[in-house]
């Protein structure tokens, strides 16, 4: 991962968003606020929902015919669930103008890139993005123009990706407030397994390991530690199935840490327990400091 | 655990609090707000700190001589760290009037009860309490008169504890806003291991399993899941050392749940992953519903 230097101003004619939900809607609002697109077009199948998004001034207009929409766009951001992204990219790609680009907002990358390359060959016009922002809430009604302010955004170029496309996409996400870094798809999936996918699995396992009759004795500590277990099961099932190796590798690292704690507790080794807790506290405090000072 | 019926109004002459920090200070403020004590006396060693607590109107006055303080109190609440509680109870007990009672606010109970019985015999005047309320913050400066509003408070009578003492203590905590339940010390420690002690251990192990260079890719999900890992290592070391068996038993249950998840992820078994996530979500949502409707 390498930090990216400041970029100059950025604008484009037509920004198209496939999947106008929380993330897609927030991208639309952030782009409007930043004044970087002449028009913002929603692409989807549900005409009634898309019409509502127009009425809410999230998008300027919509297209339910993806060929028409793709042929007009300068940049398409695919914001559908991770198990639909590759299919949606391939479908839109057929009608894309040669200079236009497709990106996405999915939480996993390797499998999407693999499927895209299988279907479109190496010379495709897709370059992956992952903005690390979201919410328990869904739907464009909860979208937020400031969702990407100071949010990490990872771009995942492949070997054959062009520097021009990478610069273009960097400038796009920076205009939306994001802090861009660049990693390979594989590197991204390993890191996100540790920082996002495994925490979700652990929160879920922890929530399930407390019995119903013990719940009245669970306070805010339990509530915080398990909050993300309330997320959408379908969405997270797709994420785990797209990143099983990364998740299992991160779980191995976690289990080693947990075993060290449990051995120290079994031995009532106060010095060891204290040292382990202190290391954990320092790591957590470092995360908070970096976040607050960013 | 059994719910306890409504109690009539409650008052006492002298409420003494050993350890005027966040919890002790909050008990003092809550008792003052409820108007249940004629006077509230802080007991401790640090005269300057206690004087400040008087100036902040947390306590009415203080005693640094525990014998004097104990001889005047109707109820003493020991709010020192868990590894000091038994020692403090034994020390105060020697000067207690026969009708007065000592309780505490510790997060573990079995070992405290064992030590108290060893030192004072079965006919002691201690009956354990655990208010499930707290904060990352420490010191009476952060104390809050409403900290116990709707908070679960567990009373842990021993076999020889009198019904009168139990009723008295129930009425005390209810006057402070707590929702009282009654469990044996062993039952308490098992339940709290699952709902509080293990979540802390897991949050810490998770914080330590993310490397420093991955931290910029950790977002709010990681932040919530690891928040309690920022707690005081010394305080939590004492808790784990006082409840090793409960913690290890809860860890075994958690590891079974985690392994079920990992096996399903390794097999890319979408139905199984989805079912496990749904069970976890239901448990977490149930907790939130019970809490919001309480």
Coordinates of C-alpha atoms in Angstrom, one line a residue:
Chain A
X1 CA 0.0 0.0 0.0
X2 CA 1.4 3.4 -0.9
X3 CA -0.1 6.9 -0.2
X4 CA -1.0 8.9 -3.2
X5 CA -0.1 12.6 -3.7
X6 CA -2.6 15.4 -4.1
X7 CA -4.4 15.6 -7.5
X8 CA -5.7 18.6 -9.4
X9 CA -9.3 19.4 -10.0
X10 CA -11.5 16.8 -11.7
X11 CA -14.7 16.8 -13.7
X12 CA -16.5 14.5 -16.1
X13 CA -19.6 14.7 -18.3
X14 CA -21.8 11.7 -17.3
X15 CA -21.4 9.7 -14.1
X16 CA -23.5 6.5 -14.1
X17 CA -24.3 4.5 -11.0
X18 CA -25.5 0.9 -11.2
X19 CA -27.4 0.2 -8.0
X20 CA -28.6 3.4 -6.3
X21 CA -28.7 2.2 -2.7
X22 CA -26.9 3.6 0.4
X23 CA -23.4 3.5 -1.3
X24 CA -24.5 4.4 -4.8
X25 CA -26.8 7.1 -3.5
X26 CA -24.0 8.5 -1.4
X27 CA -21.6 8.6 -4.4
X28 CA -24.2 10.4 -6.4
X29 CA -24.8 13.0 -3.6
X30 CA -21.0 13.4 -3.0
X31 CA -20.4 13.9 -6.7
X32 CA -23.1 16.5 -6.9
X33 CA -21.8 18.3 -3.8
X34 CA -18.3 18.3 -5.3
X35 CA -19.7 19.6 -8.6
X36 CA -17.6 17.1 -10.6
X37 CA -20.3 15.7 -13.0
X38 CA -22.5 17.4 -15.5
X39 CA -25.1 14.7 -15.0
X40 CA -25.6 11.8 -12.7
X41 CA -27.5 8.8 -14.1
X42 CA -28.9 5.9 -12.1
X43 CA -29.0 2.5 -13.7
X44 CA -31.2 -0.3 -12.4
X45 CA -34.2 -2.4 -12.9
X46 CA -36.7 -1.0 -10.4
X47 CA -38.3 2.0 -12.2
X48 CA -40.4 3.0 -9.2
X49 CA -37.3 3.1 -6.9
X50 CA -35.2 4.9 -9.4
X51 CA -38.0 7.5 -10.0
X52 CA -38.1 8.1 -6.2
X53 CA -34.3 8.6 -6.2
X54 CA -34.8 11.3 -8.9
X55 CA -37.6 12.9 -6.8
X56 CA -35.2 12.8 -3.8
X57 CA -32.6 14.6 -6.0
X58 CA -30.1 11.8 -5.5
X59 CA -29.7 11.3 -9.3
X60 CA -30.6 13.5 -12.2
X61 CA -32.3 10.8 -14.3
X62 CA -32.3 7.0 -14.7
X63 CA -32.0 4.3 -17.3
X64 CA -33.4 0.8 -17.0
X65 CA -31.8 -0.2 -20.2
X66 CA -28.2 -0.9 -19.3
X67 CA -27.0 -0.7 -22.9
X68 CA -28.3 2.8 -23.4
X69 CA -26.9 3.9 -20.1
X70 CA -23.5 2.4 -20.6
X71 CA -23.1 4.0 -24.0
X72 CA -23.6 7.5 -22.5
X73 CA -21.3 7.2 -19.5
X74 CA -17.8 8.5 -18.9
X75 CA -17.5 6.6 -15.6
X76 CA -19.8 3.8 -14.3
X77 CA -19.6 2.9 -10.6
X78 CA -21.2 -0.6 -9.9
X79 CA -22.7 -0.5 -6.4
X80 CA -24.6 -3.8 -6.4
X81 CA -24.0 -6.7 -3.9
X82 CA -20.6 -8.3 -4.3
X83 CA -22.0 -11.5 -5.8
X84 CA -23.6 -9.4 -8.6
X85 CA -20.8 -7.0 -9.4
X86 CA -18.8 -9.1 -11.9
X87 CA -21.9 -10.0 -13.9
X88 CA -23.0 -6.3 -13.9
X89 CA -19.6 -5.2 -15.1
X90 CA -19.6 -7.7 -17.9
X91 CA -23.1 -6.7 -19.0
X92 CA -22.4 -2.9 -19.0
X93 CA -19.0 -3.4 -20.6
X94 CA -20.4 -4.5 -23.9
X95 CA -21.9 -1.0 -24.6
X96 CA -19.2 1.1 -23.1
X97 CA -17.4 3.8 -25.2
X98 CA -13.7 2.9 -25.6
X99 CA -12.5 5.8 -23.4
X100 CA -15.0 5.3 -20.6
X101 CA -14.2 3.3 -17.4
X102 CA -16.1 1.0 -15.1
X103 CA -15.3 0.7 -11.4
X104 CA -17.2 -0.7 -8.4
X105 CA -17.5 -0.3 -4.7
X106 CA -17.3 -4.0 -3.6
X107 CA -15.7 -5.2 -0.4
X108 CA -13.9 -8.0 -2.1
X109 CA -11.8 -7.8 -5.2
X110 CA -9.8 -10.9 -6.3
X111 CA -12.8 -13.0 -7.5
X112 CA -14.4 -10.0 -9.3
X113 CA -11.2 -9.3 -11.2
X114 CA -10.8 -13.0 -12.0
X115 CA -14.4 -13.3 -13.4
X116 CA -14.0 -10.0 -15.3
X117 CA -10.8 -11.2 -16.9
X118 CA -12.3 -14.6 -17.7
X119 CA -15.2 -13.0 -19.5
X120 CA -13.6 -10.0 -21.1
X121 CA -9.9 -10.9 -21.4
X122 CA -7.1 -8.8 -20.1
X123 CA -7.8 -5.7 -22.2
X124 CA -11.0 -4.7 -20.3
X125 CA -12.0 -1.2 -19.1
X126 CA -12.6 -2.2 -15.4
X127 CA -10.5 -1.0 -12.5
X128 CA -11.6 -1.9 -9.0
X129 CA -12.4 0.5 -6.1
X130 CA -13.4 -0.2 -2.5
X131 CA -14.5 2.8 -0.4
X132 CA -14.4 1.7 3.2
X133 CA -17.6 3.4 4.3
X134 CA -21.0 2.1 5.0
X135 CA -23.7 1.8 7.5
X136 CA -26.2 -0.8 9.0
X137 CA -28.8 1.1 7.0
X138 CA -29.7 0.4 3.4
X139 CA -31.4 2.3 0.6
X140 CA -30.7 5.7 -1.0
X141 CA -32.9 7.3 1.7
X142 CA -30.0 6.9 4.1
X143 CA -27.4 8.1 1.6
X144 CA -25.1 10.8 2.7
X145 CA -23.0 13.3 0.6
X146 CA -20.3 13.2 3.3
X147 CA -20.0 9.4 3.6
X148 CA -16.6 9.4 1.9
X149 CA -15.1 12.3 3.7
X150 CA -11.8 11.1 5.1
X151 CA -12.8 7.5 4.3
X152 CA -10.1 5.1 3.0
X153 CA -10.6 4.1 -0.6
X154 CA -8.5 1.3 -2.0
X155 CA -7.9 1.1 -5.8
X156 CA -6.9 -2.4 -7.0
X157 CA -5.2 -2.1 -10.4
X158 CA -4.1 -5.2 -12.2
X159 CA -0.7 -5.5 -13.9
X160 CA -2.1 -4.3 -17.3
X161 CA -4.1 -1.4 -15.8
X162 CA -3.1 2.0 -17.3
X163 CA -1.6 4.8 -15.3
X164 CA -4.1 7.2 -16.9
X165 CA -7.1 5.2 -15.7
X166 CA -5.6 4.9 -12.2
X167 CA -5.0 8.7 -12.1
X168 CA -8.5 9.3 -13.3
X169 CA -10.0 7.1 -10.6
X170 CA -7.8 8.5 -7.9
X171 CA -9.0 12.0 -8.8
X172 CA -12.6 10.9 -8.8
X173 CA -12.5 9.4 -5.2
X174 CA -10.4 12.3 -3.9
X175 CA -13.0 14.7 -5.2
X176 CA -15.6 12.8 -3.2
X177 CA -13.4 13.2 0.0
X178 CA -11.7 9.8 0.1
X179 CA -8.1 9.0 1.0
X180 CA -6.9 6.8 -1.8
X181 CA -4.4 4.0 -1.5
X182 CA -3.4 1.4 -4.1
X183 CA -3.0 -2.4 -3.6
X184 CA -3.2 -5.5 -5.7
X185 CA -6.6 -7.3 -5.6
X186 CA -5.0 -10.1 -3.6
X187 CA -3.3 -7.8 -1.1
X188 CA -6.6 -5.9 -0.6
X189 CA -8.5 -9.1 0.1
X190 CA -5.9 -10.3 2.7
X191 CA -5.9 -7.0 4.5
X192 CA -9.7 -6.6 4.5
X193 CA -10.1 -10.1 5.8
X194 CA -8.2 -9.0 8.9
X195 CA -9.8 -5.6 9.3
X196 CA -13.4 -6.2 8.3
X197 CA -14.4 -9.8 7.3
X198 CA -13.0 -11.6 10.3
X199 CA -14.3 -9.0 12.8
X200 CA -17.8 -9.6 11.4
X201 CA -17.4 -13.4 11.8
X202 CA -16.2 -13.0 15.3
X203 CA -19.0 -10.6 16.3
X204 CA -21.5 -13.2 14.9
X205 CA -19.9 -16.1 16.7
X206 CA -19.8 -14.1 19.9
X207 CA -23.5 -13.1 19.6
X208 CA -24.4 -16.7 19.1
X209 CA -22.4 -18.0 22.0
X210 CA -24.4 -16.0 24.6
X211 CA -27.6 -17.9 25.5
X212 CA -31.0 -16.1 25.5
X213 CA -31.3 -16.3 29.3
X214 CA -27.9 -14.6 29.7
X215 CA -28.9 -11.7 27.5
X216 CA -30.2 -9.5 30.3
X217 CA -26.7 -9.6 31.8
X218 CA -25.1 -8.3 28.6
X219 CA -24.3 -4.6 28.8
X220 CA -22.7 -2.1 26.4
X221 CA -19.4 -4.0 26.1
X222 CA -21.3 -7.0 24.6
X223 CA -23.4 -4.5 22.5
X224 CA -20.4 -2.9 20.9
X225 CA -18.5 -6.0 20.3
X226 CA -21.4 -7.7 18.5
X227 CA -23.0 -4.6 16.8
X228 CA -21.9 -5.6 13.3
X229 CA -23.5 -9.1 13.8
X230 CA -26.8 -7.2 13.1
X231 CA -25.7 -6.7 9.5
X232 CA -27.5 -8.3 6.5
X233 CA -26.7 -12.1 6.5
X234 CA -27.1 -12.4 2.7
X235 CA -24.6 -9.5 2.0
X236 CA -22.1 -11.0 4.4
X237 CA -22.5 -14.6 3.1
X238 CA -21.5 -13.3 -0.3
X239 CA -18.5 -11.5 1.1
X240 CA -17.2 -14.7 3.0
X241 CA -17.8 -16.8 -0.1
X242 CA -15.8 -14.4 -2.2
X243 CA -12.9 -14.3 0.3
X244 CA -12.7 -17.6 2.0
X245 CA -8.9 -17.9 2.0
X246 CA -8.3 -14.4 3.3
X247 CA -10.9 -15.0 6.1
X248 CA -9.4 -18.3 7.1
X249 CA -5.9 -16.9 7.2
X250 CA -7.0 -14.0 9.3
X251 CA -8.9 -16.4 11.6
X252 CA -5.7 -18.4 12.1
X253 CA -3.8 -15.2 13.3
X254 CA -6.7 -14.4 15.6
X255 CA -6.9 -17.8 17.1
X256 CA -3.2 -17.7 17.9
X257 CA -3.8 -14.4 19.8
X258 CA -6.8 -15.8 21.6
X259 CA -4.9 -19.0 22.6
X260 CA -2.1 -16.9 24.1
X261 CA -4.7 -15.1 26.2
X262 CA -6.5 -18.3 27.2
X263 CA -3.2 -20.0 28.2
X264 CA -2.3 -17.0 30.4
X265 CA -5.7 -17.0 32.0
X266 CA -5.6 -20.7 32.7
X267 CA -2.2 -20.2 34.3
X268 CA -3.5 -17.1 36.2
X269 CA -0.3 -15.5 34.9
X270 CA -1.0 -11.9 35.8
X271 CA 2.1 -10.5 34.1
X272 CA 1.4 -12.2 30.9
X273 CA -2.3 -11.3 30.8
X274 CA -1.4 -7.7 31.6
X275 CA 1.2 -7.6 28.8
X276 CA -1.2 -9.1 26.3
X277 CA -4.0 -6.6 27.2
X278 CA -1.5 -3.7 27.0
X279 CA -0.4 -4.7 23.5
X280 CA -4.0 -4.9 22.4
X281 CA -4.9 -1.6 24.0
X282 CA -1.9 0.1 22.3
X283 CA -3.0 -1.3 18.9
X284 CA -6.6 -0.1 19.4
X285 CA -5.5 3.3 20.7
X286 CA -3.1 3.7 17.7
X287 CA -6.0 3.0 15.4
X288 CA -8.1 5.6 17.1
X289 CA -5.3 8.2 17.1
X290 CA -4.6 7.6 13.4
X291 CA -8.3 8.0 12.6
X292 CA -8.8 11.1 14.7
X293 CA -5.7 12.8 13.3
X294 CA -6.5 11.9 9.7
Chain B
X1 CA -32.1 -15.8 37.9
X2 CA -35.5 -14.6 39.0
X3 CA -37.1 -11.1 38.7
X4 CA -37.9 -9.3 41.8
X5 CA -41.2 -7.6 42.6
X6 CA -41.6 -3.8 43.2
X7 CA -40.4 -2.6 46.6
X8 CA -41.7 0.3 48.8
X9 CA -39.7 3.4 49.5
X10 CA -36.3 3.2 51.1
X11 CA -34.1 5.3 53.2
X12 CA -31.1 5.1 55.5
X13 CA -29.1 7.3 57.7
X14 CA -25.4 6.9 56.6
X15 CA -24.3 5.6 53.3
X16 CA -20.6 5.0 53.1
X17 CA -18.7 4.4 49.9
X18 CA -15.2 2.9 49.9
X19 CA -13.5 4.0 46.7
X20 CA -15.0 7.2 45.3
X21 CA -14.2 6.8 41.6
X22 CA -16.5 6.5 38.6
X23 CA -18.8 3.8 40.2
X24 CA -18.6 4.9 43.8
X25 CA -19.1 8.6 42.8
X26 CA -22.1 7.6 40.6
X27 CA -23.6 5.6 43.5
X28 CA -23.2 8.7 45.7
X29 CA -24.8 11.0 43.2
X30 CA -27.6 8.6 42.4
X31 CA -28.4 8.1 46.2
X32 CA -28.4 11.9 46.6
X33 CA -30.7 12.4 43.7
X34 CA -33.1 9.7 45.0
X35 CA -32.9 11.3 48.5
X36 CA -32.4 8.0 50.2
X37 CA -29.5 8.8 52.5
X38 CA -29.2 11.4 55.3
X39 CA -25.5 11.6 54.6
X40 CA -23.0 10.1 52.2
X41 CA -19.5 9.5 53.4
X42 CA -16.5 8.7 51.2
X43 CA -13.9 6.3 52.6
X44 CA -10.4 6.2 51.2
X45 CA -6.8 7.0 51.7
X46 CA -6.2 9.9 49.4
X47 CA -7.3 12.9 51.4
X48 CA -6.7 15.4 48.5
X49 CA -8.9 13.4 46.1
X50 CA -11.6 12.9 48.8
X51 CA -11.6 16.6 49.5
X52 CA -12.1 17.3 45.8
X53 CA -15.0 14.9 45.8
X54 CA -16.6 16.9 48.7
X55 CA -16.0 20.1 46.7
X56 CA -17.6 18.6 43.7
X57 CA -20.6 17.7 45.9
X58 CA -20.2 14.0 45.1
X59 CA -20.0 13.1 48.8
X60 CA -21.0 15.1 52.0
X61 CA -17.8 14.3 53.9
X62 CA -15.0 11.7 54.1
X63 CA -13.1 9.5 56.5
X64 CA -9.6 8.3 55.9
X65 CA -9.8 6.1 59.0
X66 CA -11.8 3.1 58.0
X67 CA -12.6 2.0 61.5
X68 CA -14.3 5.3 62.3
X69 CA -16.1 5.3 59.0
X70 CA -17.3 1.7 59.3
X71 CA -18.6 2.3 62.8
X72 CA -20.9 5.1 61.6
X73 CA -22.4 3.4 58.5
X74 CA -25.7 1.7 57.8
X75 CA -24.6 0.5 54.5
X76 CA -21.1 0.4 53.0
X77 CA -20.6 -0.1 49.3
X78 CA -17.0 -1.2 48.4
X79 CA -16.1 0.2 45.0
X80 CA -12.4 -0.6 44.8
X81 CA -10.8 -2.8 42.1
X82 CA -11.9 -6.4 42.2
X83 CA -8.5 -7.6 43.6
X84 CA -8.9 -5.2 46.6
X85 CA -12.5 -5.8 47.4
X86 CA -12.3 -8.8 49.7
X87 CA -9.4 -7.3 51.7
X88 CA -11.4 -4.0 52.0
X89 CA -14.5 -5.8 53.2
X90 CA -12.6 -7.7 55.8
X91 CA -10.9 -4.5 57.1
X92 CA -14.2 -2.6 57.3
X93 CA -16.1 -5.5 58.8
X94 CA -14.2 -5.4 62.1
X95 CA -15.7 -2.0 63.0
X96 CA -19.2 -2.5 61.6
X97 CA -22.3 -2.1 63.8
X98 CA -24.2 -5.5 64.0
X99 CA -27.2 -4.3 62.0
X100 CA -25.2 -2.6 59.2
X101 CA -24.4 -4.3 55.9
X102 CA -21.5 -4.3 53.5
X103 CA -21.9 -4.8 49.8
X104 CA -19.6 -4.2 46.8
X105 CA -19.8 -3.4 43.0
X106 CA -17.3 -5.9 41.7
X107 CA -17.6 -7.7 38.3
X108 CA -16.7 -11.1 39.8
X109 CA -18.2 -12.7 42.9
X110 CA -17.1 -16.2 43.7
X111 CA -13.6 -15.5 44.8
X112 CA -14.6 -12.5 46.9
X113 CA -17.2 -14.6 48.7
X114 CA -14.7 -17.3 49.2
X115 CA -12.1 -15.0 50.7
X116 CA -14.7 -13.2 52.9
X117 CA -15.9 -16.5 54.3
X118 CA -12.4 -17.8 54.9
X119 CA -11.5 -14.6 56.9
X120 CA -14.8 -13.9 58.6
X121 CA -16.6 -17.2 58.8
X122 CA -20.1 -17.9 57.5
X123 CA -21.9 -15.3 59.8
X124 CA -20.5 -12.2 58.1
X125 CA -22.4 -9.1 57.2
X126 CA -21.4 -9.0 53.5
X127 CA -23.8 -9.6 50.6
X128 CA -22.5 -9.1 47.0
X129 CA -23.8 -6.7 44.4
X130 CA -22.8 -6.2 40.8
X131 CA -24.3 -3.2 39.0
X132 CA -23.7 -3.7 35.2
X133 CA -22.8 -0.2 34.4
X134 CA -19.5 1.6 33.7
X135 CA -17.5 3.5 31.2
X136 CA -14.1 3.7 29.7
X137 CA -13.6 6.8 31.9
X138 CA -12.4 6.7 35.4
X139 CA -12.6 9.1 38.4
X140 CA -15.5 10.7 40.2
X141 CA -15.2 13.6 37.8
X142 CA -17.0 11.3 35.2
X143 CA -19.6 10.0 37.7
X144 CA -23.2 10.2 36.7
X145 CA -26.3 10.2 38.9
X146 CA -28.2 8.3 36.2
X147 CA -25.6 5.6 35.6
X148 CA -27.8 2.9 37.1
X149 CA -31.1 3.9 35.5
X150 CA -32.4 0.7 33.9
X151 CA -29.0 -1.0 34.5
X152 CA -29.1 -4.7 35.5
X153 CA -27.9 -5.2 39.1
X154 CA -27.2 -8.7 40.2
X155 CA -27.3 -9.6 43.9
X156 CA -25.4 -12.7 44.9
X157 CA -26.6 -14.0 48.2
X158 CA -25.0 -17.1 49.8
X159 CA -27.0 -19.9 51.3
X160 CA -26.9 -18.3 54.8
X161 CA -27.7 -14.7 53.6
X162 CA -30.9 -13.4 55.4
X163 CA -34.0 -12.5 53.5
X164 CA -34.0 -9.1 55.3
X165 CA -30.6 -8.2 54.1
X166 CA -31.5 -9.2 50.5
X167 CA -34.7 -7.1 50.6
X168 CA -32.7 -4.1 52.0
X169 CA -30.2 -4.3 49.2
X170 CA -32.8 -4.8 46.6
X171 CA -34.6 -1.7 47.7
X172 CA -31.3 0.2 47.7
X173 CA -30.4 -0.6 44.1
X174 CA -34.0 -0.1 42.9
X175 CA -34.0 3.4 44.5
X176 CA -30.9 4.1 42.4
X177 CA -32.7 3.0 39.2
X178 CA -31.4 -0.5 38.8
X179 CA -33.2 -3.6 37.7
X180 CA -32.4 -6.2 40.3
X181 CA -31.9 -10.0 39.8
X182 CA -30.6 -12.6 42.1
X183 CA -28.1 -15.4 41.3
X184 CA -25.6 -17.4 43.2
X185 CA -22.0 -16.1 43.1
X186 CA -21.0 -19.1 40.9
X187 CA -24.0 -18.6 38.5
X188 CA -23.2 -14.9 38.3
X189 CA -19.5 -15.6 37.4
X190 CA -20.5 -18.1 34.7
X191 CA -23.0 -15.7 33.1
X192 CA -20.7 -12.7 33.3
X193 CA -17.9 -14.6 31.7
X194 CA -20.1 -15.1 28.6
X195 CA -21.6 -11.6 28.5
X196 CA -18.7 -9.5 29.6
X197 CA -15.3 -11.1 30.4
X198 CA -15.0 -13.2 27.2
X199 CA -16.1 -10.3 24.9
X200 CA -13.3 -8.3 26.5
X201 CA -10.7 -11.0 25.8
X202 CA -12.0 -11.4 22.2
X203 CA -11.9 -7.7 21.5
X204 CA -8.3 -7.7 22.8
X205 CA -7.2 -10.7 20.7
X206 CA -8.9 -9.2 17.6
X207 CA -7.2 -5.8 18.1
X208 CA -3.8 -7.6 18.4
X209 CA -4.4 -9.7 15.4
X210 CA -4.5 -6.7 13.0
X211 CA -1.0 -5.5 12.1
X212 CA 0.0 -1.9 12.3
X213 CA 0.2 -1.5 8.5
X214 CA -3.3 -2.8 8.1
X215 CA -4.8 -0.3 10.6
X216 CA -5.6 2.4 7.9
X217 CA -7.9 -0.2 6.3
X218 CA -9.9 -0.7 9.6
X219 CA -13.1 1.1 9.7
X220 CA -16.0 1.5 12.1
X221 CA -16.8 -2.3 12.2
X222 CA -13.3 -3.0 13.6
X223 CA -13.6 0.1 15.8
X224 CA -16.8 -1.1 17.5
X225 CA -15.7 -4.7 17.8
X226 CA -12.5 -3.8 19.5
X227 CA -13.7 -0.7 21.5
X228 CA -13.5 -2.4 24.9
X229 CA -9.9 -3.5 24.2
X230 CA -9.0 0.1 25.2
X231 CA -10.0 -0.5 28.8
X232 CA -7.6 -0.5 31.7
X233 CA -5.3 -3.6 31.4
X234 CA -4.7 -3.8 35.2
X235 CA -8.4 -3.8 36.0
X236 CA -9.2 -6.5 33.4
X237 CA -6.2 -8.6 34.4
X238 CA -7.7 -8.8 37.9
X239 CA -11.1 -9.8 36.5
X240 CA -9.7 -12.6 34.4
X241 CA -7.6 -13.9 37.4
X242 CA -10.6 -13.9 39.6
X243 CA -12.8 -15.8 37.0
X244 CA -10.5 -18.0 35.0
X245 CA -12.8 -21.0 34.9
X246 CA -15.8 -19.0 33.8
X247 CA -13.8 -17.3 31.1
X248 CA -12.4 -20.6 29.8
X249 CA -15.8 -22.2 29.7
X250 CA -17.3 -19.3 27.8
X251 CA -14.3 -19.4 25.4
X252 CA -15.0 -23.0 24.7
X253 CA -18.6 -22.2 23.7
X254 CA -17.3 -19.3 21.5
X255 CA -14.7 -21.4 19.8
X256 CA -17.3 -24.0 18.9
X257 CA -19.4 -21.3 17.3
X258 CA -16.4 -19.8 15.5
X259 CA -15.3 -23.2 14.2
X260 CA -18.8 -23.8 12.8
X261 CA -18.5 -20.5 10.9
X262 CA -15.0 -21.3 9.7
X263 CA -15.9 -24.8 8.5
X264 CA -18.9 -23.3 6.5
X265 CA -16.6 -20.6 5.0
X266 CA -14.0 -23.2 4.0
X267 CA -16.7 -25.3 2.3
X268 CA -18.2 -22.1 0.7
X269 CA -21.5 -23.5 2.1
X270 CA -23.7 -20.4 1.4
X271 CA -26.8 -21.9 3.1
X272 CA -24.9 -22.8 6.2
X273 CA -23.0 -19.5 6.4
X274 CA -26.3 -17.6 5.9
X275 CA -28.1 -19.7 8.6
X276 CA -25.3 -19.1 11.1
X277 CA -25.3 -15.3 10.4
X278 CA -29.1 -15.2 10.7
X279 CA -29.0 -17.0 14.1
X280 CA -26.3 -14.5 15.3
X281 CA -28.3 -11.5 14.0
X282 CA -31.5 -12.7 15.7
X283 CA -29.6 -13.1 19.0
X284 CA -28.1 -9.6 18.7
X285 CA -31.4 -8.0 17.6
X286 CA -33.2 -9.7 20.6
X287 CA -30.6 -8.2 23.0
X288 CA -31.2 -4.8 21.5
X289 CA -35.0 -5.1 21.6
X290 CA -35.0 -6.3 25.2
X291 CA -32.7 -3.4 26.1
X292 CA -34.8 -0.8 24.3
X293 CA -38.0 -2.0 25.7
X294 CA -36.8 -2.3 29.3

